Amino acid sequence: MDKRRKITHEGEIVLGSNTIPCYVLEDGTRVLSGRGMQEALHMVDDIEGKKTSGQRLNRYLSQKTLEPFIYADKAVGHFEPLECYLGTRKINGYEANILVDICEAFLEARKIIELSPRQKIIADQCEILVRGFARVGLVALIDEATGYQYDRERDELQRILSAYVSSELMPWQQRFPDTFYIELFRLNGWDYTVKGIKKRPGVVGRWTNKLVYEQLPKGVLDELKRKTPKTPSGNRTHKLHQLLTDDIGHPHLTAQINQIITLFLLSDSMQHMWVQFEKMQWRKMGQMELPFVFDDKGHTVDLPETETQISEFNKNLETALNYYEKE
C-alpha cells in the first residue's frame, strides 16, 4: 500500500512581494513549500553575491538564542518538515500555520533579546508577513489558490445532506399538524371542509416549500426532490419528509413548521403573513425594515402611502400562546 502523503491541490499565494507555492494534501492538511517559506522569511545565504535559499530554516529553529521563543509552548516535533508527493515529484514543505508560529517567535524575541543582524532582517520580514495574513486568512488564501475551497464546499454540502437526508424511505407519519392547514385556509378565506380541501390549489405545495423546506440548510430540498421522483401525473411518489433523518432532519422540520404556524396565527391575511415572513427573513440577515410589501400570492407590491399593515398584534399573540399551551 502506498503510504506517501499525496497532494490533491496546488497553487501559489502572494504575500507582499513574496510568492509561496502551497498545497492541500488528501487529508485536508494545508502545506507551504519549505523553500518558499525560507525565501519569504529572507532566510538566504549569500554565495558570490547571489542570494540562494538553502536549509536555513532548520538552522534558525535550532539556534540557542531563539529556542526559548520558538519552542515556548511547542514540542520539538511541531516544526518537522512534511514530505509529500505531487504525482511522482517529491515536495518538502511545512504545515501552513508553522509560518505563523515562526513569525510570532521572531517578533517576541525581538522585543526581549538583542538579535543578530541576520536575525533582525528575518524579524523585520516576519512583521511584514504578519501584517499580510492571520491564521484563518492564510488557510483561506491557500484554499482559494489551490481550488480546494470548491471541493471543501462540496464536501461540506455532502456532510449536511448525510445528516438531513436518509438513505432509506421512512414510514409515513403526519408531520404537518392540522393547524398548519386550518390556519393556511383561514388566511386565504378558503373553506376547510372535505370538499374544500380536495379543491385546494397547487400553490399550497409551492408555499410549503418556501415557508418550510427552503428554510432547511441549502441543498436539502433539492436532494429531497431528486430522491423523490414525480409520477407521469405530476405527483411525487412519496412525501418529501419521508426521506428526512430522525435525529436531525425531522426535529428541524418540526421546529420550522411550528415557527410558521405561529406566524399564521399572528397574521390577518395571506398578504400580511408574507410581509411578516419576509421581515423575519430580513432580520436574520440584520435588516429590520422592508422597502416593499407582498400580495396574497407572495408577489411584491408598492408600500401603501396612507396606512401601514399592522394587525391587532396582542390579540393574535394571545391566540398563538393559547395554541401552544394546548399542545
Short mmCIF file of C-alpha atoms in Angstrom, two decimals:
data_model
loop_
_atom_site.label_atom_id
_atom_site.label_comp_id
_atom_site.label_asym_id
_atom_site.label_seq_id
_atom_site.Cartn_x
_atom_site.Cartn_y
_atom_site.Cartn_z
CA MET A 1 0.00 0.00 0.00
CA ASP A 2 1.33 3.45 -0.93
CA LYS A 3 1.57 5.40 2.34
CA ARG A 4 3.08 8.52 0.81
CA ARG A 5 1.21 11.74 1.58
CA LYS A 6 -0.39 12.80 -1.69
CA ILE A 7 -1.09 16.33 -2.87
CA THR A 8 -4.57 16.82 -4.29
CA HIS A 9 -4.46 20.58 -4.93
CA GLU A 10 -1.67 23.05 -5.65
CA GLY A 11 -1.35 26.78 -6.15
CA GLU A 12 0.54 29.90 -5.07
CA ILE A 13 -0.21 32.59 -2.53
CA VAL A 14 1.12 36.11 -2.80
CA LEU A 15 2.17 37.88 0.40
CA GLY A 16 3.50 41.32 -0.46
CA SER A 17 6.40 40.80 -2.86
CA ASN A 18 6.66 37.10 -1.99
CA THR A 19 5.08 34.20 -3.83
CA ILE A 20 4.90 30.92 -1.91
CA PRO A 21 3.88 27.61 -3.50
CA CYS A 22 1.14 25.95 -1.46
CA TYR A 23 -0.63 22.61 -1.44
CA VAL A 24 -3.51 20.70 0.10
CA LEU A 25 -3.00 17.04 0.98
CA GLU A 26 -5.65 14.35 0.60
CA ASP A 27 -6.41 14.55 4.35
CA GLY A 28 -7.02 18.32 4.11
CA THR A 29 -3.65 19.40 5.55
CA ARG A 30 -2.55 22.77 4.12
CA VAL A 31 1.14 22.87 3.29
CA LEU A 32 3.59 25.60 2.30
CA SER A 33 6.74 24.96 0.28
CA GLY A 34 9.77 24.88 2.56
CA ARG A 35 11.90 26.77 0.03
CA GLY A 36 9.12 29.30 -0.48
CA MET A 37 8.87 29.91 3.28
CA GLN A 38 12.64 30.40 3.57
CA GLU A 39 12.61 32.95 0.76
CA ALA A 40 9.61 34.78 2.23
CA LEU A 41 11.39 34.99 5.59
CA HIS A 42 14.61 36.17 3.89
CA MET A 43 16.47 33.15 5.26
CA VAL A 44 19.06 33.11 2.49
CA ASP A 45 22.76 32.56 2.03
CA ASP A 46 24.96 34.90 0.06
CA ILE A 47 27.05 32.94 -2.44
CA GLU A 48 29.25 35.04 -4.68
CA GLY A 49 26.86 37.97 -4.41
CA LYS A 50 23.79 35.87 -5.21
CA LYS A 51 21.12 35.10 -2.63
CA THR A 52 20.04 31.49 -2.54
CA SER A 53 17.71 29.74 -0.13
CA GLY A 54 19.18 26.63 1.41
CA GLN A 55 18.41 24.59 4.52
CA ARG A 56 18.45 27.75 6.61
CA LEU A 57 15.10 27.20 8.30
CA ASN A 58 16.26 24.25 10.39
CA ARG A 59 19.35 26.17 11.41
CA TYR A 60 17.35 29.08 12.77
CA LEU A 61 14.90 26.78 14.53
CA SER A 62 17.81 25.22 16.41
CA GLN A 63 19.65 28.41 17.37
CA LYS A 64 20.11 28.54 21.14
CA THR A 65 19.13 32.22 21.44
CA LEU A 66 15.84 31.62 19.63
CA GLU A 67 14.85 28.26 21.13
CA PRO A 68 13.04 29.76 24.19
CA PHE A 69 10.77 31.66 21.80
CA ILE A 70 10.44 29.04 19.05
CA TYR A 71 9.58 26.22 21.45
CA ALA A 72 7.89 28.27 24.20
CA ASP A 73 4.74 26.16 24.05
CA LYS A 74 5.55 23.77 21.20
CA ALA A 75 7.10 20.34 21.09
CA VAL A 76 10.26 19.85 19.04
CA GLY A 77 8.36 17.69 16.55
CA HIS A 78 5.92 20.51 15.85
CA PHE A 79 8.31 22.01 13.30
CA GLU A 80 9.16 18.80 11.48
CA PRO A 81 9.01 19.19 7.69
CA LEU A 82 6.49 17.20 5.65
CA GLU A 83 7.41 15.02 2.72
CA CYS A 84 4.56 14.88 0.21
CA TYR A 85 4.13 13.99 -3.42
CA LEU A 86 2.63 15.69 -6.42
CA GLY A 87 2.35 12.67 -8.65
CA THR A 88 5.87 11.25 -8.50
CA ARG A 89 7.51 14.59 -7.64
CA LYS A 90 8.54 14.93 -4.01
CA ILE A 91 7.73 18.21 -2.27
CA ASN A 92 9.34 19.27 1.02
CA GLY A 93 7.06 21.57 2.95
CA TYR A 94 5.61 22.58 6.29
CA GLU A 95 2.12 22.68 7.73
CA ALA A 96 0.90 26.17 6.87
CA ASN A 97 0.46 27.57 10.37
CA ILE A 98 4.13 26.91 11.15
CA LEU A 99 4.92 30.05 9.17
CA VAL A 100 2.74 31.99 11.60
CA ASP A 101 4.40 30.30 14.58
CA ILE A 102 7.86 31.25 13.32
CA CYS A 103 6.84 34.86 12.73
CA GLU A 104 5.37 35.18 16.20
CA ALA A 105 8.50 33.66 17.75
CA PHE A 106 10.86 36.09 15.97
CA LEU A 107 8.72 39.09 16.86
CA GLU A 108 8.61 38.05 20.51
CA ALA A 109 12.37 37.52 20.55
CA ARG A 110 12.93 40.96 19.02
CA LYS A 111 11.11 42.54 21.96
CA ILE A 112 13.16 40.76 24.62
CA ILE A 113 16.68 40.00 23.38
CA GLU A 114 19.29 41.56 21.16
CA LEU A 115 19.08 39.87 17.79
CA SER A 116 21.98 39.31 15.42
CA PRO A 117 21.99 41.41 12.22
CA ARG A 118 20.66 38.48 10.21
CA GLN A 119 18.01 37.68 12.83
CA LYS A 120 16.88 41.31 12.74
CA ILE A 121 16.37 41.10 8.98
CA ILE A 122 14.22 38.00 9.43
CA ALA A 123 12.25 39.57 12.31
CA ASP A 124 11.51 42.65 10.19
CA GLN A 125 10.30 40.39 7.40
CA CYS A 126 8.15 38.47 9.89
CA GLU A 127 6.42 41.72 10.80
CA ILE A 128 5.66 42.36 7.14
CA LEU A 129 4.24 38.86 6.71
CA VAL A 130 2.13 39.01 9.88
CA ARG A 131 0.50 42.17 8.61
CA GLY A 132 -0.48 40.30 5.47
CA PHE A 133 -2.26 37.35 6.98
CA ALA A 134 -3.88 35.78 10.03
CA ARG A 135 -4.27 32.07 10.70
CA VAL A 136 -7.74 31.83 9.21
CA GLY A 137 -6.79 34.17 6.40
CA LEU A 138 -3.81 32.06 5.48
CA VAL A 139 -5.91 28.90 5.20
CA ALA A 140 -8.42 30.78 3.06
CA LEU A 141 -5.65 32.06 0.77
CA ILE A 142 -4.38 28.52 0.25
CA ASP A 143 -7.86 27.14 -0.36
CA GLU A 144 -8.53 29.83 -2.97
CA ALA A 145 -5.16 29.50 -4.64
CA THR A 146 -5.39 25.70 -4.95
CA GLY A 147 -9.10 25.49 -5.76
CA TYR A 148 -9.65 23.38 -2.65
CA GLN A 149 -12.41 25.73 -1.48
CA TYR A 150 -14.78 24.30 -4.09
CA ASP A 151 -14.12 20.71 -3.06
CA ARG A 152 -14.39 21.77 0.57
CA GLU A 153 -17.80 23.34 -0.08
CA ARG A 154 -18.93 20.21 -1.91
CA ASP A 155 -17.72 18.03 0.95
CA GLU A 156 -19.49 20.27 3.45
CA LEU A 157 -22.71 20.02 1.46
CA GLN A 158 -22.36 16.25 1.40
CA ARG A 159 -21.97 16.18 5.19
CA ILE A 160 -25.12 18.30 5.55
CA LEU A 161 -27.09 16.09 3.18
CA SER A 162 -25.92 12.97 5.00
CA ALA A 163 -27.12 14.47 8.28
CA TYR A 164 -30.52 15.54 6.94
CA VAL A 165 -31.44 13.12 4.17
CA SER A 166 -31.92 9.45 4.96
CA SER A 167 -30.68 6.75 2.60
CA GLU A 168 -33.90 4.80 3.23
CA LEU A 169 -37.52 5.80 2.86
CA MET A 170 -39.11 6.25 6.29
CA PRO A 171 -42.68 5.09 7.03
CA TRP A 172 -45.25 7.82 6.55
CA GLN A 173 -46.18 9.85 9.62
CA GLN A 174 -48.17 13.04 9.86
CA ARG A 175 -45.52 15.75 10.12
CA PHE A 176 -47.70 18.77 9.32
CA PRO A 177 -50.37 19.15 12.04
CA ASP A 178 -53.92 20.01 11.00
CA THR A 179 -53.46 23.51 12.45
CA PHE A 180 -50.94 24.29 9.71
CA TYR A 181 -53.59 23.81 7.02
CA ILE A 182 -56.51 25.17 9.06
CA GLU A 183 -54.69 28.47 9.50
CA LEU A 184 -53.45 28.50 5.91
CA PHE A 185 -57.05 28.10 4.69
CA ARG A 186 -58.22 30.83 7.08
CA LEU A 187 -55.64 33.30 5.78
CA ASN A 188 -56.83 32.70 2.22
CA GLY A 189 -60.54 32.62 3.00
CA TRP A 190 -60.82 29.02 1.82
CA ASP A 191 -63.41 26.54 3.06
CA TYR A 192 -61.72 23.99 5.33
CA THR A 193 -64.05 21.09 4.60
CA VAL A 194 -63.51 17.78 2.83
CA LYS A 195 -64.77 19.35 -0.38
CA GLY A 196 -62.65 22.47 0.11
CA ILE A 197 -59.53 20.51 0.96
CA LYS A 198 -59.87 18.45 -2.21
CA LYS A 199 -60.06 21.66 -4.23
CA ARG A 200 -57.05 23.34 -2.63
CA PRO A 201 -54.85 24.91 -5.32
CA GLY A 202 -51.42 23.56 -6.22
CA VAL A 203 -49.84 26.75 -4.91
CA VAL A 204 -50.08 25.25 -1.42
CA GLY A 205 -47.21 22.94 -2.29
CA ARG A 206 -45.05 25.82 -3.52
CA TRP A 207 -45.82 27.83 -0.39
CA THR A 208 -44.95 24.85 1.81
CA ASN A 209 -41.59 24.55 0.08
CA LYS A 210 -40.86 28.26 0.51
CA LEU A 211 -42.01 28.52 4.11
CA VAL A 212 -40.70 25.21 5.43
CA TYR A 213 -38.41 23.11 3.25
CA GLU A 214 -36.36 26.02 1.85
CA GLN A 215 -35.58 27.06 5.44
CA LEU A 216 -33.64 23.83 5.96
CA PRO A 217 -29.91 24.02 5.04
CA LYS A 218 -29.19 24.92 1.44
CA GLY A 219 -29.27 21.88 -0.83
CA VAL A 220 -31.54 19.72 1.34
CA LEU A 221 -34.74 20.46 -0.59
CA ASP A 222 -33.02 19.82 -3.94
CA GLU A 223 -31.74 16.48 -2.65
CA LEU A 224 -35.18 15.51 -1.34
CA LYS A 225 -36.73 16.33 -4.72
CA ARG A 226 -34.00 14.40 -6.53
CA LYS A 227 -34.71 11.32 -4.46
CA THR A 228 -38.49 11.74 -4.74
CA PRO A 229 -39.33 11.49 -8.46
CA LYS A 230 -42.66 12.50 -9.92
CA THR A 231 -45.16 10.14 -11.48
CA PRO A 232 -46.45 10.73 -15.04
CA SER A 233 -49.42 12.56 -13.47
CA GLY A 234 -47.05 15.03 -11.81
CA ASN A 235 -47.36 13.81 -8.24
CA ARG A 236 -44.41 12.81 -6.07
CA THR A 237 -44.01 9.10 -5.35
CA HIS A 238 -43.92 9.85 -1.61
CA LYS A 239 -43.78 12.78 0.79
CA LEU A 240 -40.53 14.73 0.96
CA HIS A 241 -40.34 14.44 4.74
CA GLN A 242 -40.21 10.64 4.50
CA LEU A 243 -36.56 10.97 3.47
CA LEU A 244 -35.51 13.19 6.38
CA THR A 245 -33.39 11.65 9.12
CA ASP A 246 -34.96 11.03 12.53
CA ASP A 247 -32.20 12.61 14.61
CA ILE A 248 -31.61 15.86 12.69
CA GLY A 249 -33.92 16.24 9.69
CA HIS A 250 -37.27 15.68 11.39
CA PRO A 251 -36.57 17.82 14.50
CA HIS A 252 -35.51 20.75 12.29
CA LEU A 253 -38.59 20.27 10.11
CA THR A 254 -40.89 20.24 13.17
CA ALA A 255 -39.27 23.39 14.58
CA GLN A 256 -39.75 25.20 11.27
CA ILE A 257 -43.38 24.06 10.95
CA ASN A 258 -44.14 25.34 14.47
CA GLN A 259 -42.50 28.66 13.66
CA ILE A 260 -44.68 29.05 10.57
CA ILE A 261 -47.82 28.05 12.47
CA THR A 262 -47.06 30.84 14.94
CA LEU A 263 -46.66 33.22 12.01
CA PHE A 264 -50.01 32.07 10.60
CA LEU A 265 -51.73 32.62 13.96
CA LEU A 266 -50.30 36.15 14.22
CA SER A 267 -51.39 37.13 10.71
CA ASP A 268 -54.69 38.57 9.49
CA SER A 269 -54.38 37.57 5.84
CA MET A 270 -52.03 35.80 3.48
CA GLN A 271 -50.68 39.14 2.34
CA HIS A 272 -49.96 40.13 5.94
CA MET A 273 -48.32 36.75 6.54
CA TRP A 274 -45.92 37.21 3.60
CA VAL A 275 -44.91 40.62 4.91
CA GLN A 276 -44.22 39.17 8.35
CA PHE A 277 -42.35 36.21 6.88
CA GLU A 278 -40.07 38.40 4.79
CA LYS A 279 -39.43 40.67 7.77
CA MET A 280 -38.37 37.60 9.71
CA GLN A 281 -36.00 36.62 6.89
CA TRP A 282 -34.55 40.12 6.71
CA ARG A 283 -33.98 40.22 10.46
CA LYS A 284 -31.94 37.04 10.17
CA MET A 285 -29.69 38.97 7.81
CA GLY A 286 -29.55 42.02 10.07
CA GLN A 287 -32.11 44.07 8.09
CA MET A 288 -35.03 45.43 10.10
CA GLU A 289 -37.36 47.12 7.61
CA LEU A 290 -38.73 46.09 4.24
CA PRO A 291 -38.91 48.58 1.34
CA PHE A 292 -41.93 46.73 -0.06
CA VAL A 293 -44.91 44.55 0.89
CA PHE A 294 -46.43 41.41 -0.61
CA ASP A 295 -49.79 40.49 -2.06
CA ASP A 296 -51.63 37.30 -1.11
CA LYS A 297 -49.62 35.33 -3.68
CA GLY A 298 -46.26 36.38 -2.27
CA HIS A 299 -45.54 38.94 -5.03
CA THR A 300 -44.06 42.34 -4.15
CA VAL A 301 -46.23 45.46 -4.40
CA ASP A 302 -45.64 49.12 -3.59
CA LEU A 303 -45.89 50.26 0.01
CA PRO A 304 -49.26 51.89 0.81
CA GLU A 305 -48.97 55.66 1.17
CA THR A 306 -51.59 56.31 3.83
CA GLU A 307 -51.69 53.25 6.03
CA THR A 308 -49.48 50.54 7.41
CA GLN A 309 -50.39 46.91 7.63
CA ILE A 310 -50.42 46.41 11.41
CA SER A 311 -52.70 43.76 12.91
CA GLU A 312 -54.13 43.55 16.41
CA PHE A 313 -50.84 42.02 17.46
CA ASN A 314 -51.56 41.48 21.15
CA LYS A 315 -54.82 39.72 20.40
CA ASN A 316 -53.21 37.43 17.85
CA LEU A 317 -50.21 36.78 20.08
CA GLU A 318 -52.55 35.63 22.84
CA THR A 319 -54.21 33.27 20.35
CA ALA A 320 -50.83 31.83 19.40
CA LEU A 321 -49.78 31.35 23.01
CA ASN A 322 -53.06 29.65 23.84
CA TYR A 323 -52.49 27.25 20.93
CA TYR A 324 -49.09 26.14 22.23
CA GLU A 325 -50.38 25.79 25.80
CA LYS A 326 -52.83 23.22 24.50
CA GLU A 327 -50.15 21.26 22.62
#
